[in-house]
CSV table of C-alpha atoms in Angstrom, one decimal:
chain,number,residue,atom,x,y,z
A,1,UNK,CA,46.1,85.7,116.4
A,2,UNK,CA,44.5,88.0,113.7
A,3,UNK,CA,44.8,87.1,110.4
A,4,UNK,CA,47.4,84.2,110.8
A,5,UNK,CA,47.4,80.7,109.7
A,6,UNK,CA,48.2,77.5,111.5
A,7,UNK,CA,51.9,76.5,110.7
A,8,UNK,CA,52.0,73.7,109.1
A,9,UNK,CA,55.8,73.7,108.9
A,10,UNK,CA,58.5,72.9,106.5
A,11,UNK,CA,58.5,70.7,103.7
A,12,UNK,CA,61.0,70.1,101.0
A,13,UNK,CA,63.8,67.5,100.6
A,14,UNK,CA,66.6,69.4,102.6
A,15,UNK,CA,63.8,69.9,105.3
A,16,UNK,CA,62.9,66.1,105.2
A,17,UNK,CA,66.9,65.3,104.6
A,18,UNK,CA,67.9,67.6,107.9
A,19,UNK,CA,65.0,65.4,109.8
A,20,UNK,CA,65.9,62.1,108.9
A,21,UNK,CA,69.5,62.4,110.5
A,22,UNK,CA,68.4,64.1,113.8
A,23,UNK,CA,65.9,61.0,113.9
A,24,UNK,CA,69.1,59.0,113.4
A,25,UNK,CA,71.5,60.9,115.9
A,26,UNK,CA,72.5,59.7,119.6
A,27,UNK,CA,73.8,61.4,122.1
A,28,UNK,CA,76.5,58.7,122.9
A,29,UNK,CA,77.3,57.8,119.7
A,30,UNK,CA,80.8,58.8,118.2
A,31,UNK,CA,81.4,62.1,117.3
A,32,UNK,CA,77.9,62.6,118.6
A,33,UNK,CA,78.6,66.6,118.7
A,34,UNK,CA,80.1,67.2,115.5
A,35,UNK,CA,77.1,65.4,113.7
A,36,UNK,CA,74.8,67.4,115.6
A,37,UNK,CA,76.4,70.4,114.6
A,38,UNK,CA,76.3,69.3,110.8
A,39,UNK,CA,72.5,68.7,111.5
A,40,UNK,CA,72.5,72.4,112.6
A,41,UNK,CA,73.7,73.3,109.6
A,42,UNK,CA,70.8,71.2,107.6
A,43,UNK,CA,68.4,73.0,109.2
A,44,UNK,CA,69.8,76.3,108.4
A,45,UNK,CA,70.8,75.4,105.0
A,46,UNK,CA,67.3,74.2,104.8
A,47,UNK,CA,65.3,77.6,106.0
A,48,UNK,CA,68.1,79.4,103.6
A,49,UNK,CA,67.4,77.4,100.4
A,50,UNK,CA,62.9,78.2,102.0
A,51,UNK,CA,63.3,81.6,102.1
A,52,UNK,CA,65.6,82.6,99.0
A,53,UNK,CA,62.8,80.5,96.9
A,54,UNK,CA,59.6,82.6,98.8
A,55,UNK,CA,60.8,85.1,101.0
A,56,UNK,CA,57.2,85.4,102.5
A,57,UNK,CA,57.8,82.0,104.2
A,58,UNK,CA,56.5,81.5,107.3
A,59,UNK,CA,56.4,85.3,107.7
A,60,UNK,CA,59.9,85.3,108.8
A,61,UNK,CA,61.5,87.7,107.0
A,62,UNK,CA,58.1,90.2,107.6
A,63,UNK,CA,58.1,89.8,111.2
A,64,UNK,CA,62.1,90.2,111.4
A,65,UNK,CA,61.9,93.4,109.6
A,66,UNK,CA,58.9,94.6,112.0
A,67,UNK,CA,60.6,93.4,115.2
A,68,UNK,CA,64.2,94.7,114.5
A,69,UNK,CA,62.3,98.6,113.7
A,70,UNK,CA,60.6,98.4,116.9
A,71,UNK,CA,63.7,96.9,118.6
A,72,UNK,CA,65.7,99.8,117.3
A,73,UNK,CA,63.1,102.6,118.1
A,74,UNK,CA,63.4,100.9,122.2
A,75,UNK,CA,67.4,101.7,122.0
A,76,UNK,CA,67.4,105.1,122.8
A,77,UNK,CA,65.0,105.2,125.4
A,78,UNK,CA,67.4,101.9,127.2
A,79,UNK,CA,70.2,104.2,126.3
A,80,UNK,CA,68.7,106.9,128.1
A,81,UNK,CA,66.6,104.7,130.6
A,82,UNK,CA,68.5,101.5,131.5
A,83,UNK,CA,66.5,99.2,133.4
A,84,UNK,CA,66.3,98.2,137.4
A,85,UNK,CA,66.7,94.0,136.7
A,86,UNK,CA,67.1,91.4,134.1
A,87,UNK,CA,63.3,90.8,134.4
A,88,UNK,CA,62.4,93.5,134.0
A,89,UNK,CA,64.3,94.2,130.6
A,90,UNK,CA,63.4,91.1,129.1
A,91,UNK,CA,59.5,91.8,130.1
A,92,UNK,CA,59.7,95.5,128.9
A,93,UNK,CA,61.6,93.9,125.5
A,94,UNK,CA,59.1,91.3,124.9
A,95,UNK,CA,56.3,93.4,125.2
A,96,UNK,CA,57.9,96.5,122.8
A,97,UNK,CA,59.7,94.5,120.4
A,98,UNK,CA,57.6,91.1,120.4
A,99,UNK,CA,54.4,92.0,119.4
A,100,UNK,CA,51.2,89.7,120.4
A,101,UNK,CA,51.1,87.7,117.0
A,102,UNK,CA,50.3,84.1,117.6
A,103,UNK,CA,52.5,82.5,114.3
A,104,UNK,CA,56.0,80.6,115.3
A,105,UNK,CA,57.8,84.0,113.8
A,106,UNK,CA,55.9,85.6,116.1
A,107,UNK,CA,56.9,83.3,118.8
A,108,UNK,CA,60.3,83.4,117.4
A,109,UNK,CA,61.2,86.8,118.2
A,110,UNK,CA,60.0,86.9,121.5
A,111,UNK,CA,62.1,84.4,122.7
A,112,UNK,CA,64.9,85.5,120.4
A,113,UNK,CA,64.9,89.0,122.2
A,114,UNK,CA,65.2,87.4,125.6
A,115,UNK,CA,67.9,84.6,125.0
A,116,UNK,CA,69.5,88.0,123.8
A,117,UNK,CA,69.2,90.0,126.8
A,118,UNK,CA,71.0,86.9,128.8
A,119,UNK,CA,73.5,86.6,125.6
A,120,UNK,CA,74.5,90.3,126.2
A,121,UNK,CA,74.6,89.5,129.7
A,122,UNK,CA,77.2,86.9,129.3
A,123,UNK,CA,79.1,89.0,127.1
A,124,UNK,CA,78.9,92.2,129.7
A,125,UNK,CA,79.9,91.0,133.2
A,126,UNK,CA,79.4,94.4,134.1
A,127,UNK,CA,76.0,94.5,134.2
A,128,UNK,CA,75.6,91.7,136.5
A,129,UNK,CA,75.5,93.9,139.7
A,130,UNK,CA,73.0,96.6,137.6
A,131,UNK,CA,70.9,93.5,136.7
A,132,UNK,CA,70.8,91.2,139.6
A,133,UNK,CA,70.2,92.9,142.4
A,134,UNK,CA,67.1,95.5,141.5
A,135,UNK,CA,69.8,98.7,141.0
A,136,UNK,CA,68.8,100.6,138.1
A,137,UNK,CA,72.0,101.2,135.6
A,138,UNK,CA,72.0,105.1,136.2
A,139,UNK,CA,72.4,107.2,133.3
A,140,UNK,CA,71.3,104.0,131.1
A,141,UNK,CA,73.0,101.5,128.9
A,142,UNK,CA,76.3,102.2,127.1
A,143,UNK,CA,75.9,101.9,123.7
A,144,UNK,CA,78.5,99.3,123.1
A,145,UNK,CA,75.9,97.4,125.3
A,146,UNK,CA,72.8,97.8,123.0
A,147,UNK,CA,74.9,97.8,119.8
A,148,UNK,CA,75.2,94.1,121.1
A,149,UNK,CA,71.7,93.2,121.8
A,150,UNK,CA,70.9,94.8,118.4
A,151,UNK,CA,73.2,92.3,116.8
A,152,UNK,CA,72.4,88.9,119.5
A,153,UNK,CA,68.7,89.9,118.4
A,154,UNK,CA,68.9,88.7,114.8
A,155,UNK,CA,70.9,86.0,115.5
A,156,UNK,CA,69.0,84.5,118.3
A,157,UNK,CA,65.6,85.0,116.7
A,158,UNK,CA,66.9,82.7,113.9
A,159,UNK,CA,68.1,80.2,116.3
A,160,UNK,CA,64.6,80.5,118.3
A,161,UNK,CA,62.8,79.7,114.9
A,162,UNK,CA,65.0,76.6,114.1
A,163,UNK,CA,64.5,75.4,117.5
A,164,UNK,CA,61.1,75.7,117.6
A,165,UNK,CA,60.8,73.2,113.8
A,166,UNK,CA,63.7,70.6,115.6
A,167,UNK,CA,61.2,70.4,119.0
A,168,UNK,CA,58.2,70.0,117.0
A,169,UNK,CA,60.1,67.0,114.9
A,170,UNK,CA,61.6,65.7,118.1
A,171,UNK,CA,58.3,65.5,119.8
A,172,UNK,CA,56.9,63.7,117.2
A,173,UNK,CA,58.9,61.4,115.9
A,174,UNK,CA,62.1,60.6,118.1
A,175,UNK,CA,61.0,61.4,122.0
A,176,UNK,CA,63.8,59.6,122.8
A,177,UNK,CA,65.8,62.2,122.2
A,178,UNK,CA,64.3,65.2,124.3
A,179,UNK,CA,66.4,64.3,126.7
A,180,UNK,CA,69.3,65.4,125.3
A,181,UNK,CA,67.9,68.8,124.0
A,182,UNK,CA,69.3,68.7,120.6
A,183,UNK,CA,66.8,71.6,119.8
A,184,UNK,CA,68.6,73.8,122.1
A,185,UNK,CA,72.3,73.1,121.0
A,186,UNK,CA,71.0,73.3,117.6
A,187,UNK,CA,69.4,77.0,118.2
A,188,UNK,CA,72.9,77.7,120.0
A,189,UNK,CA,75.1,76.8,116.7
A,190,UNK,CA,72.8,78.7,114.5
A,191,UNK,CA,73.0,81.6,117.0
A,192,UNK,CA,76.5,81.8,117.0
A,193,UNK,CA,77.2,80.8,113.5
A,194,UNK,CA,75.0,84.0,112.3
A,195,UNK,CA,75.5,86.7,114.7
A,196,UNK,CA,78.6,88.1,113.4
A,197,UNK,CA,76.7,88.5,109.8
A,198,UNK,CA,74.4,91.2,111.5
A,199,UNK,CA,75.8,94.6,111.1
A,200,UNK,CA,77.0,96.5,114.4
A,201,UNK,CA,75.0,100.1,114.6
A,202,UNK,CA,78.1,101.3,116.8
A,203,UNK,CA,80.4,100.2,114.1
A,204,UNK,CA,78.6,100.8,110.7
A,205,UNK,CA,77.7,104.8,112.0
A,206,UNK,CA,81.9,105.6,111.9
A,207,UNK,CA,82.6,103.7,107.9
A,208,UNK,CA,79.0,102.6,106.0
A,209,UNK,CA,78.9,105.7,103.2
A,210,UNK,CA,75.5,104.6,103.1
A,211,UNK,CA,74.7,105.2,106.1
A,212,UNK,CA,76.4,109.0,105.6
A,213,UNK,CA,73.4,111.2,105.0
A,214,UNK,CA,71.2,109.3,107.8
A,215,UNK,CA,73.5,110.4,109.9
A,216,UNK,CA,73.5,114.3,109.0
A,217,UNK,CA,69.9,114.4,108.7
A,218,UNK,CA,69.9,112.7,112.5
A,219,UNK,CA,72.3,114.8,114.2
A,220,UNK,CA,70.6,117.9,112.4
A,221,UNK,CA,66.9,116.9,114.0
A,222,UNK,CA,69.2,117.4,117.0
A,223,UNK,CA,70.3,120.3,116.6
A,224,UNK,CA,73.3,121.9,119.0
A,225,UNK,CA,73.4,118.9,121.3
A,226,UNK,CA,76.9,116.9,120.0
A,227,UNK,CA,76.2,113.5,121.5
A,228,UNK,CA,77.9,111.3,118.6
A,229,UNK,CA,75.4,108.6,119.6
A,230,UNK,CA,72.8,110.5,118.7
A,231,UNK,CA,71.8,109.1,115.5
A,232,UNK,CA,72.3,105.4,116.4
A,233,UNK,CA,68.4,104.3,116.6
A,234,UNK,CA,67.7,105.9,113.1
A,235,UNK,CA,71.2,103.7,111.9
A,236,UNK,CA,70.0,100.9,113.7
A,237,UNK,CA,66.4,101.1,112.2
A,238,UNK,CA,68.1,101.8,108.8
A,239,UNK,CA,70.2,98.2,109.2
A,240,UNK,CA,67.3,95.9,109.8
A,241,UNK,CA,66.9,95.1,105.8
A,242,UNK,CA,70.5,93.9,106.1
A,243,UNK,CA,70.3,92.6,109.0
A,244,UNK,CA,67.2,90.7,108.3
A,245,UNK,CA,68.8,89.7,104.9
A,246,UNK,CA,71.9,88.2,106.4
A,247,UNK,CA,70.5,85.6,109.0
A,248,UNK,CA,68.1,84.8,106.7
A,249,UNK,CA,70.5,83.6,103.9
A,250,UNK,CA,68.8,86.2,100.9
A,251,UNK,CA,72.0,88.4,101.2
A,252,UNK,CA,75.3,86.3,100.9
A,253,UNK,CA,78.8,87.4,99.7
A,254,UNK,CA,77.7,87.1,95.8
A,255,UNK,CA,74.6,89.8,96.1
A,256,UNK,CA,76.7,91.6,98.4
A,257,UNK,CA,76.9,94.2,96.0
A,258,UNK,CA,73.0,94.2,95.2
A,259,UNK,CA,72.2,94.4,99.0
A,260,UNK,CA,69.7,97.7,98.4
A,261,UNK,CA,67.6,95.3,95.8
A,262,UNK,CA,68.7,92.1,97.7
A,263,UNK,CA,67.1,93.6,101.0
């Protein structure tokens, strides 16, 4: 645990608002899944308005930062590695990119990075032989691969988060409606509603100017070896700010052109 506090979690009237109409939504009721995802919405409209007021809430955006750096120093070594099951991944992930802090950030991002690795999994039905059967991926992961974990990351650890704050209100207030797993549809919305604000390494190496001297000084620590991939951990690792800042709400179309302060 070190030095962290109990969670005592979120207060506020968009917090209280987003509550009282999951305590007010059923399953069978009409258009049952459209409120729910408006409730979705609450809650992440609610952790937005938290976190542009303190960013040091809950230690979200701190613990994002740290796990996306460490996520992004594990890529080249999965690029170069791959991994012999799904299990086995997800363990190796946890354990690299999770950390063993006992707040629900903490929490947050270990689940986040394995509801990734099945995310990714989904999206690449060519890894289903590599990762179901003990075969190791030879040679490694393509980087098309782990420029999509990179991104699921962010986006699921959000969702994780939110989950997390709709369980503890369910279990507390309306048990009745843990059968239905609202928490879990909700983290799914919020996953998918975010994921395509995180920034693609793959994508942001060949047209972010920013990015441009990052990527000489990368490819020179390499020297003669002209592997275009090369400098994608240090781009990666470079991202996380903006990453970070996008899921969490602090960087939005209006600061887009302050995103080196907003980050």
């Amino acid at each position: 645990m070190g030095t962290s506090t109990r969670w005592k979690g979120p207060n506020g009237d968009r917090w209280s608002s987003a509550g009282r109409r999951l305590a007010r939504w059923r399953e069978d009721s009409r258009n049952a899944d459209q409120r729910l995802e408006e409730i979705a919405a609450d809650h992440l409209s609610a952790l937005h308005e938290t976190l542009r007021a303190d960013r040091s809430a809950f230690g979200l955006y701190d613990t994002a930062c740290a796990a996306g750096e460490r996520l992004a120093g594990a890529l080249g070594a999965l690029a170069a590695e791959g991994a012999e099951s799904e299990d086995a991944l997800v363990a190796r992930l946890v354990s690299e990119v999770g950390g063993d802090g006992g707040t629900l950030a903490d929490a947050a991002v270990r689940r986040g990075i394995a509801a990734a690795v099945r995310d990714v999994r989904s999206r690449h039905p060519e890894l289903d032989d590599a990762l179901s059967g003990g075969s190791a991926v030879g040679g490694g992961f393509t980087w098309d691969i782990l420029c999509d974990l990179y991104q699921v990351f962010f986006a699921d650890m959000v969702g994780e988060f939110l989950k997390s704050v709709v369980a503890e209100h369910v279990k507390l207030t309306v048990p009745v409606l843990i059968a239905a797993d609202p928490e879990g549809r909700i983290a799914d919305w919020v996953a998918e509603k975010v994921v395509d604000l995180v920034p693609n390494p793959c994508e942001e190496s060949a047209e972010a100017t920013d990015l441009t001297q990052a990527v000489d000084t990368a490819q020179s620590v390499v020297g003669a070896v002209q592997d275009p991939s090369a400098p994608l951990p240090k781009i990666a690792e470079l991202l996380v700010p903006r990453a970070v800042g996008k899921v969490l709400g602090l960087i939005t179309e209006e600061t887009t052109g302050e995103e080196g302060t907003a980050a």
